[in-house]
Amino acid sequence: MYNKFDKAIGEDPSDNIYGIICDSYVLKDLNEEKNKYSPFCKKLVRNLGQYSHGTVYFNPTFERCDILYNWLYHSLKKEQIPENIIEKCFDDYNSQIRGMTSNYKCSYESYKNLYLDRMKINILNIFYNNISIISQKLMGTDDTNKTHCQEFVCECVKIYKEMYKNHCHNKVDEDPKRILTCSRLDTIKKTYDIFLSGKSYKNYIIPSLDKVEDNYLTMCQPDTPRSALAAERPGTISVIEPTTQYGERKSGSIPPPSPVVDENQGSSMSRTVSTAFGTVAGASSILALLYKVTQNFILIYEQ
């Protein structure tokens, strides 16, 4: 679905309607910059779906809204879109949908949400909403699907643990955003523990959220040259790399991710875990990570 959101308008039969909404309302005060932002505006109006009856964009699920928010986060950074353009597109969407059903799924408030680290929380929301699908894929026979699931699980474990340490561990202040964020993390952890934690899926072992420094190094690190700290312990198998029935790794199953420039270097849980995290995610910024894990999940979600 992410690729559909990013698709150019092209031959869309509603192109004229999108153009009218953008020119007469969303972009009307921009003057010379109107042409610059018109392609994005048309995409967002289409993606919200209020003028796209009979298409995949109309009446989205909440999960599809999460993917739309990810597309927005990425577009906002990549194209430097002013926030008021996004807000106006949502205003038009809300007014149109209220006239049809009085019940809309995607919202500007959810996109902006009240959580700390909203992009990271949104990745975890996609994970949370699809844990049962991930579990099913891990029990399946398609090695490619299982590989992408493992990558996605490992990225989400990383995000969860960093957020928990930064915002929840030994924190006692009454900041509403922090409280809401920690409550959401707790809900995600409980669901993770039920569906995934500690389970073995045909030579894959899912890392525990309670022992990340023990588990993450041995389960989420690709088979590349490692330091002594990253050496695998007896009886454990890397979550990233599939094995044969005899426990041997299949060489070349997953190439290490390509590093990109880090725009947002945050604090890590420890130097040891930070090293392992860097191996899995490269030196990725949160936007690059957001894009990568979303793409990995879409590969399995749409099959």
Tab-separated table of C-alpha atoms in Angstrom:
chain	number	residue	atom	x	y	z
A	1	MET	CA	0.000	0.000	0.000
A	2	TYR	CA	2.910	2.371	0.651
A	3	ASN	CA	3.840	2.246	-3.035
A	4	LYS	CA	0.245	3.037	-3.991
A	5	PHE	CA	0.302	6.077	-1.711
A	6	ASP	CA	3.499	7.305	-3.359
A	7	LYS	CA	2.310	6.627	-6.913
A	8	ALA	CA	2.036	9.653	-9.230
A	9	ILE	CA	-1.501	10.762	-10.107
A	10	GLY	CA	-0.965	9.946	-13.794
A	11	GLU	CA	-4.187	8.871	-15.517
A	12	ASP	CA	-6.365	8.970	-12.398
A	13	PRO	CA	-9.900	9.845	-13.573
A	14	SER	CA	-10.371	12.092	-10.528
A	15	ASP	CA	-7.272	14.191	-11.254
A	16	ASN	CA	-9.399	17.258	-12.014
A	17	ILE	CA	-11.226	16.969	-8.699
A	18	TYR	CA	-7.952	16.681	-6.783
A	19	GLY	CA	-6.661	19.738	-8.640
A	20	ILE	CA	-9.727	21.812	-7.819
A	21	ILE	CA	-9.520	20.984	-4.100
A	22	CYS	CA	-5.812	21.789	-3.972
A	23	ASP	CA	-5.986	24.993	-6.028
A	24	SER	CA	-9.152	26.457	-4.531
A	25	TYR	CA	-8.679	25.484	-0.895
A	26	VAL	CA	-5.503	23.752	0.262
A	27	LEU	CA	-2.960	25.805	-1.724
A	28	LYS	CA	-4.939	28.938	-2.506
A	29	ASP	CA	-2.757	31.251	-0.365
A	30	LEU	CA	0.625	30.004	-1.628
A	31	ASN	CA	0.747	31.957	-4.917
A	32	GLU	CA	4.054	31.174	-6.675
A	33	GLU	CA	4.681	28.040	-4.574
A	34	LYS	CA	1.363	26.477	-5.583
A	35	ASN	CA	2.884	24.513	-8.472
A	36	LYS	CA	5.688	23.242	-6.242
A	37	TYR	CA	3.342	21.547	-3.780
A	38	SER	CA	0.500	20.644	-6.131
A	39	PRO	CA	1.743	17.072	-6.917
A	40	PHE	CA	1.978	16.224	-3.208
A	41	CYS	CA	-1.377	17.832	-2.441
A	42	LYS	CA	-3.106	15.806	-5.162
A	43	LYS	CA	-1.526	12.601	-3.870
A	44	LEU	CA	-2.680	13.252	-0.317
A	45	VAL	CA	-6.234	14.163	-1.378
A	46	ARG	CA	-6.338	10.948	-3.408
A	47	ASN	CA	-4.774	8.877	-0.625
A	48	LEU	CA	-7.282	10.077	1.956
A	49	GLY	CA	-9.935	8.648	-0.338
A	50	GLN	CA	-12.913	10.970	0.017
A	51	TYR	CA	-13.047	11.492	-3.769
A	52	SER	CA	-11.872	7.995	-4.702
A	53	HIS	CA	-15.057	5.915	-4.575
A	54	GLY	CA	-14.603	2.388	-5.844
A	55	THR	CA	-10.818	2.416	-5.430
A	56	VAL	CA	-8.363	1.015	-2.864
A	57	TYR	CA	-8.081	4.489	-1.333
A	58	PHE	CA	-11.723	4.805	-0.258
A	59	ASN	CA	-12.774	3.753	3.261
A	60	PRO	CA	-9.326	2.674	4.546
A	61	THR	CA	-8.739	0.418	7.535
A	62	PHE	CA	-7.002	1.786	10.620
A	63	GLU	CA	-3.917	-0.221	9.621
A	64	ARG	CA	-3.904	1.476	6.236
A	65	CYS	CA	-4.144	4.827	8.030
A	66	ASP	CA	-0.953	3.922	9.926
A	67	ILE	CA	0.785	3.252	6.611
A	68	LEU	CA	-0.546	6.566	5.280
A	69	TYR	CA	0.928	8.351	8.314
A	70	ASN	CA	4.279	6.711	7.588
A	71	TRP	CA	4.103	7.929	3.998
A	72	LEU	CA	3.325	11.416	5.312
A	73	TYR	CA	6.273	11.408	7.740
A	74	HIS	CA	8.614	10.375	4.949
A	75	SER	CA	7.178	12.883	2.446
A	76	LEU	CA	7.255	15.692	4.990
A	77	LYS	CA	10.993	15.251	5.432
A	78	LYS	CA	11.892	14.369	1.850
A	79	GLU	CA	9.913	17.133	0.148
A	80	GLN	CA	9.839	19.653	3.017
A	81	ILE	CA	6.061	19.927	2.928
A	82	PRO	CA	4.576	22.706	5.097
A	83	GLU	CA	2.468	21.264	7.901
A	84	ASN	CA	-0.522	23.483	7.110
A	85	ILE	CA	-0.919	21.788	3.696
A	86	ILE	CA	-1.339	18.423	5.393
A	87	GLU	CA	-3.716	19.886	7.963
A	88	LYS	CA	-5.940	21.448	5.284
A	89	CYS	CA	-6.096	18.192	3.320
A	90	PHE	CA	-7.302	16.430	6.463
A	91	ASP	CA	-9.841	19.204	7.115
A	92	ASP	CA	-11.355	18.653	3.675
A	93	TYR	CA	-11.304	14.884	4.188
A	94	ASN	CA	-13.078	15.154	7.543
A	95	SER	CA	-15.805	17.461	6.245
A	96	GLN	CA	-16.458	15.253	3.204
A	97	ILE	CA	-16.492	11.973	5.140
A	98	ARG	CA	-18.767	13.376	7.848
A	99	GLY	CA	-21.253	14.207	5.113
A	100	MET	CA	-21.141	10.613	3.841
A	101	THR	CA	-20.829	8.374	6.881
A	102	SER	CA	-20.130	10.625	9.902
A	103	ASN	CA	-17.295	8.213	10.710
A	104	TYR	CA	-13.736	8.681	9.450
A	105	LYS	CA	-10.764	6.387	10.048
A	106	CYS	CA	-7.707	8.565	9.364
A	107	SER	CA	-7.314	11.853	11.215
A	108	TYR	CA	-4.871	14.706	11.531
A	109	GLU	CA	-4.913	14.207	15.304
A	110	SER	CA	-3.808	10.583	14.931
A	111	TYR	CA	-1.120	11.616	12.453
A	112	LYS	CA	0.156	14.249	14.890
A	113	ASN	CA	-0.698	11.995	17.856
A	114	LEU	CA	-0.060	12.722	21.494
A	115	TYR	CA	2.783	10.245	21.927
A	116	LEU	CA	6.456	10.973	22.331
A	117	ASP	CA	8.546	9.919	19.318
A	118	ARG	CA	5.456	9.717	17.128
A	119	MET	CA	7.213	8.103	14.150
A	120	LYS	CA	8.589	5.303	16.297
A	121	ILE	CA	5.227	4.757	17.960
A	122	ASN	CA	3.627	4.546	14.537
A	123	ILE	CA	5.992	1.746	13.516
A	124	LEU	CA	5.062	-0.080	16.712
A	125	ASN	CA	1.368	0.497	15.990
A	126	ILE	CA	1.743	-1.215	12.612
A	127	PHE	CA	3.559	-4.039	14.387
A	128	TYR	CA	0.906	-4.287	17.122
A	129	ASN	CA	-2.014	-4.311	14.679
A	130	ASN	CA	-0.477	-7.165	12.690
A	131	ILE	CA	1.198	-9.412	15.258
A	132	SER	CA	-1.138	-12.295	14.436
A	133	ILE	CA	-0.262	-11.994	10.720
A	134	ILE	CA	3.445	-11.949	11.556
A	135	SER	CA	3.026	-15.054	13.716
A	136	GLN	CA	1.232	-16.845	10.867
A	137	LYS	CA	3.962	-15.918	8.385
A	138	LEU	CA	6.643	-17.206	10.742
A	139	MET	CA	4.867	-20.563	10.851
A	140	GLY	CA	4.580	-20.684	7.056
A	141	THR	CA	6.849	-22.216	4.439
A	142	ASP	CA	7.915	-19.091	2.533
A	143	ASP	CA	11.498	-18.314	3.598
A	144	THR	CA	11.383	-14.817	2.098
A	145	ASN	CA	8.314	-13.901	4.140
A	146	LYS	CA	9.903	-15.314	7.282
A	147	THR	CA	13.068	-13.336	6.641
A	148	HIS	CA	11.170	-10.051	6.325
A	149	CYS	CA	9.167	-10.891	9.443
A	150	GLN	CA	12.367	-11.469	11.396
A	151	GLU	CA	13.814	-8.153	10.269
A	152	PHE	CA	10.621	-6.352	11.198
A	153	VAL	CA	10.398	-8.005	14.620
A	154	CYS	CA	14.016	-7.119	15.386
A	155	GLU	CA	13.567	-3.490	14.366
A	156	CYS	CA	10.470	-3.239	16.563
A	157	VAL	CA	12.268	-4.821	19.528
A	158	LYS	CA	14.969	-2.212	19.113
A	159	ILE	CA	12.464	0.644	18.977
A	160	TYR	CA	10.487	-0.648	21.957
A	161	LYS	CA	13.520	-1.027	24.211
A	162	GLU	CA	14.993	2.359	23.340
A	163	MET	CA	11.656	4.082	23.927
A	164	TYR	CA	11.081	2.245	27.188
A	165	LYS	CA	14.495	3.237	28.503
A	166	ASN	CA	14.232	6.851	27.378
A	167	HIS	CA	10.678	7.528	28.513
A	168	CYS	CA	9.456	4.922	31.005
A	169	HIS	CA	12.238	3.298	33.027
A	170	ASN	CA	12.438	4.896	36.504
A	171	LYS	CA	10.448	7.916	35.329
A	172	VAL	CA	7.967	9.409	37.806
A	173	ASP	CA	6.936	12.757	36.316
A	174	GLU	CA	3.316	13.378	35.331
A	175	ASP	CA	3.897	14.482	31.741
A	176	PRO	CA	0.721	13.410	29.845
A	177	LYS	CA	2.602	12.463	26.685
A	178	ARG	CA	5.048	10.324	28.614
A	179	ILE	CA	2.262	8.564	30.517
A	180	LEU	CA	0.317	7.874	27.325
A	181	THR	CA	3.460	6.665	25.557
A	182	CYS	CA	4.363	4.268	28.367
A	183	SER	CA	0.813	2.962	28.525
A	184	ARG	CA	0.930	2.237	24.805
A	185	LEU	CA	4.297	0.499	25.133
A	186	ASP	CA	2.898	-1.647	27.939
A	187	THR	CA	-0.054	-2.701	25.767
A	188	ILE	CA	2.277	-3.561	22.892
A	189	LYS	CA	4.527	-5.606	25.194
A	190	LYS	CA	1.619	-7.627	26.605
A	191	THR	CA	0.426	-8.518	23.115
A	192	TYR	CA	3.991	-9.312	22.008
A	193	ASP	CA	4.435	-11.638	24.999
A	194	ILE	CA	1.249	-13.529	24.125
A	195	PHE	CA	1.896	-13.968	20.408
A	196	LEU	CA	5.654	-13.981	19.920
A	197	SER	CA	8.016	-13.715	22.873
A	198	GLY	CA	10.254	-16.726	23.433
A	199	LYS	CA	8.554	-18.825	20.788
A	200	SER	CA	10.515	-20.867	18.277
A	201	TYR	CA	9.328	-20.898	14.685
A	202	LYS	CA	11.188	-23.630	12.811
A	203	ASN	CA	14.734	-22.570	13.736
A	204	TYR	CA	13.829	-18.942	14.466
A	205	ILE	CA	13.695	-17.784	18.070
A	206	ILE	CA	11.909	-14.532	18.871
A	207	PRO	CA	13.767	-12.224	21.287
A	208	SER	CA	12.279	-11.441	24.688
A	209	LEU	CA	11.498	-7.830	25.565
A	210	ASP	CA	12.628	-8.484	29.143
A	211	LYS	CA	16.209	-9.572	28.367
A	212	VAL	CA	17.195	-7.474	25.404
A	213	GLU	CA	20.910	-7.280	26.172
A	214	ASP	CA	21.079	-11.074	26.367
A	215	ASN	CA	18.769	-11.814	23.459
A	216	TYR	CA	19.194	-9.039	20.923
A	217	LEU	CA	22.884	-9.649	20.297
A	218	THR	CA	22.360	-13.339	19.637
A	219	MET	CA	19.062	-13.221	17.799
A	220	CYS	CA	18.966	-10.036	15.756
A	221	GLN	CA	22.455	-9.637	14.405
A	222	PRO	CA	23.198	-10.677	10.813
A	223	ASP	CA	26.048	-13.099	10.184
A	224	THR	CA	28.771	-10.526	9.559
A	225	PRO	CA	32.165	-10.137	11.277
A	226	ARG	CA	31.447	-9.544	14.949
A	227	SER	CA	33.220	-8.349	18.033
A	228	ALA	CA	33.603	-10.606	21.058
A	229	LEU	CA	30.577	-8.926	22.609
A	230	ALA	CA	28.437	-10.040	19.686
A	231	ALA	CA	29.560	-13.670	19.652
A	232	GLU	CA	26.615	-16.019	19.519
A	233	ARG	CA	25.954	-18.131	22.548
A	234	PRO	CA	25.607	-21.907	22.380
A	235	GLY	CA	22.082	-23.091	21.674
A	236	THR	CA	20.860	-19.850	20.109
A	237	ILE	CA	20.234	-19.007	16.484
A	238	SER	CA	20.321	-15.589	14.853
A	239	VAL	CA	16.785	-14.351	14.328
A	240	ILE	CA	17.819	-12.646	11.126
A	241	GLU	CA	19.340	-15.560	9.306
A	242	PRO	CA	17.435	-18.776	8.455
A	243	THR	CA	19.067	-22.117	9.069
A	244	THR	CA	19.063	-25.569	7.591
A	245	GLN	CA	17.430	-28.443	9.419
A	246	TYR	CA	20.839	-29.164	11.010
A	247	GLY	CA	21.129	-25.694	12.527
A	248	GLU	CA	23.624	-24.337	9.984
A	249	ARG	CA	23.107	-20.871	8.597
A	250	LYS	CA	22.260	-20.436	4.965
A	251	SER	CA	25.016	-18.201	3.694
A	252	GLY	CA	23.942	-14.968	2.094
A	253	SER	CA	20.340	-15.220	3.298
A	254	ILE	CA	20.180	-11.549	4.198
A	255	PRO	CA	22.788	-9.020	3.159
A	256	PRO	CA	23.632	-6.432	5.784
A	257	PRO	CA	21.516	-3.288	5.322
A	258	SER	CA	23.234	-0.437	3.507
A	259	PRO	CA	24.197	2.355	5.884
A	260	VAL	CA	22.764	5.827	5.359
A	261	VAL	CA	23.547	9.175	6.931
A	262	ASP	CA	22.265	9.435	10.493
A	263	GLU	CA	20.176	12.556	10.961
A	264	ASN	CA	18.868	11.764	14.437
A	265	GLN	CA	21.367	9.970	16.608
A	266	GLY	CA	19.542	9.224	19.834
A	267	SER	CA	20.810	7.725	23.043
A	268	SER	CA	21.066	3.959	23.093
A	269	MET	CA	20.363	1.516	25.892
A	270	SER	CA	24.015	0.621	26.283
A	271	ARG	CA	27.180	0.635	24.223
A	272	THR	CA	26.853	-3.112	23.720
A	273	VAL	CA	23.261	-3.053	22.489
A	274	SER	CA	23.947	0.049	20.416
A	275	THR	CA	26.597	-1.898	18.510
A	276	ALA	CA	24.155	-4.679	17.729
A	277	PHE	CA	21.463	-2.207	16.755
A	278	GLY	CA	23.835	-0.492	14.373
A	279	THR	CA	24.611	-3.800	12.685
A	280	VAL	CA	20.946	-4.511	12.036
A	281	ALA	CA	19.737	-1.059	11.063
A	282	GLY	CA	22.894	0.391	9.620
A	283	ALA	CA	23.500	3.994	10.670
A	284	SER	CA	19.920	4.779	9.738
A	285	SER	CA	17.983	7.857	10.724
A	286	ILE	CA	14.509	7.288	12.090
A	287	LEU	CA	13.037	8.260	8.724
A	288	ALA	CA	15.179	5.754	6.871
A	289	LEU	CA	14.262	3.119	9.453
A	290	LEU	CA	10.602	4.042	9.176
A	291	TYR	CA	10.724	3.651	5.420
A	292	LYS	CA	12.700	0.397	5.549
A	293	VAL	CA	10.578	-1.468	8.072
A	294	THR	CA	7.374	-0.275	6.438
A	295	GLN	CA	8.601	-1.552	3.084
A	296	ASN	CA	9.623	-4.881	4.633
A	297	PHE	CA	6.225	-5.307	6.213
A	298	ILE	CA	4.312	-4.314	3.076
A	299	LEU	CA	6.119	-7.113	1.228
A	300	ILE	CA	4.445	-9.683	3.472
A	301	TYR	CA	1.235	-7.814	4.332
A	302	GLU	CA	-0.024	-7.613	0.749
A	303	GLN	CA	0.614	-11.252	-0.162
